[in-house]
Amino acid sequence: MIFLKTDIELKLRDFRALDEKGNQLIRKINSFIKSKDSINSFNYNLLNLNKVYHINHIKKICIDYRLRFLDIKYFKGVIPELAYNKINDLKIVHNTSLKDFKIMAPSKLFKLNKTDDPLLFVPIGNNYYYLIHKWGNDLNPFRKILMWPLKKFLNLLFSVLLISIIITVIIPIKLFSENDNLSEFFMLFFFIFKSVIAIVVFYGFALGKNFNMYIWNSRYNKS
């Protein structure tokens, strides 16, 4: 069975479609493009609305897939020439200059030269961003599942419990005791549970790990 890789741009579109109702997004854009707090000046009539995303859309996908959304200056990967061409095209079409670019990508792309599905954005006001270009490789199809335990503490606790139960069921109790009963099962479970917690804590502290919800827009925490 072949599993398709995860296209983050498509995931952004899907979540936006669930989040927005009817022409609500269009009405919002029509109002915020004219707002005074817009960092970059765009011609609303020339914008491709399919490329516009709210910060909440971006945050949700970053947390689900353990991605970062940071200023372009922190990006360590190679930005393709096509991305620069699209930036220049936007400048010409909208007769403006652009600044404060952001990139959504896995944490390692802000530390290493990799090519895992970066997305280049530019702010257009009121916490909305315009997607300029996506390049590189799509993400592992199981990334969302693999990163689920790291979304928040309750997810991690549930994962530790589940792993502990599975290990307890797999290990024959008779290896540790002649009595094969429920009390022995729970004793073995608590021993394994404490061991898994110790491994998780050690791994977390040793590598400076933090939960997805705290690192998605932070340049200080490790991956």
mmCIF file of N, CA, C and O in Angstrom, residues 1 13 17 50 133:
data_model
loop_
_atom_site.group_PDB
_atom_site.id
_atom_site.type_symbol
_atom_site.label_atom_id
_atom_site.label_comp_id
_atom_site.label_asym_id
_atom_site.label_seq_id
_atom_site.Cartn_x
_atom_site.Cartn_y
_atom_site.Cartn_z
ATOM 1 N N MET A 1 0.842 -1.197 0.000
ATOM 2 C CA MET A 1 0.000 0.000 0.000
ATOM 3 C C MET A 1 0.874 1.242 0.000
ATOM 4 O O MET A 1 1.807 1.358 0.800
ATOM 5 N N ARG A 13 -5.485 24.766 3.138
ATOM 6 C CA ARG A 13 -6.734 25.031 2.414
ATOM 7 C C ARG A 13 -7.900 24.294 3.054
ATOM 8 O O ARG A 13 -8.981 24.864 3.225
ATOM 9 N N ALA A 17 -11.136 26.040 4.725
ATOM 10 C CA ALA A 17 -12.473 25.754 4.197
ATOM 11 C C ALA A 17 -13.435 25.377 5.323
ATOM 12 O O ALA A 17 -14.620 25.728 5.285
ATOM 13 N N ASN A 50 -7.249 32.519 -2.833
ATOM 14 C CA ASN A 50 -6.868 31.156 -2.452
ATOM 15 C C ASN A 50 -5.525 31.114 -1.735
ATOM 16 O O ASN A 50 -5.168 30.103 -1.123
ATOM 17 N N HIS A 133 4.929 31.286 -2.130
ATOM 18 C CA HIS A 133 5.512 30.136 -2.847
ATOM 19 C C HIS A 133 5.733 28.966 -1.894
ATOM 20 O O HIS A 133 6.032 29.149 -0.722
#
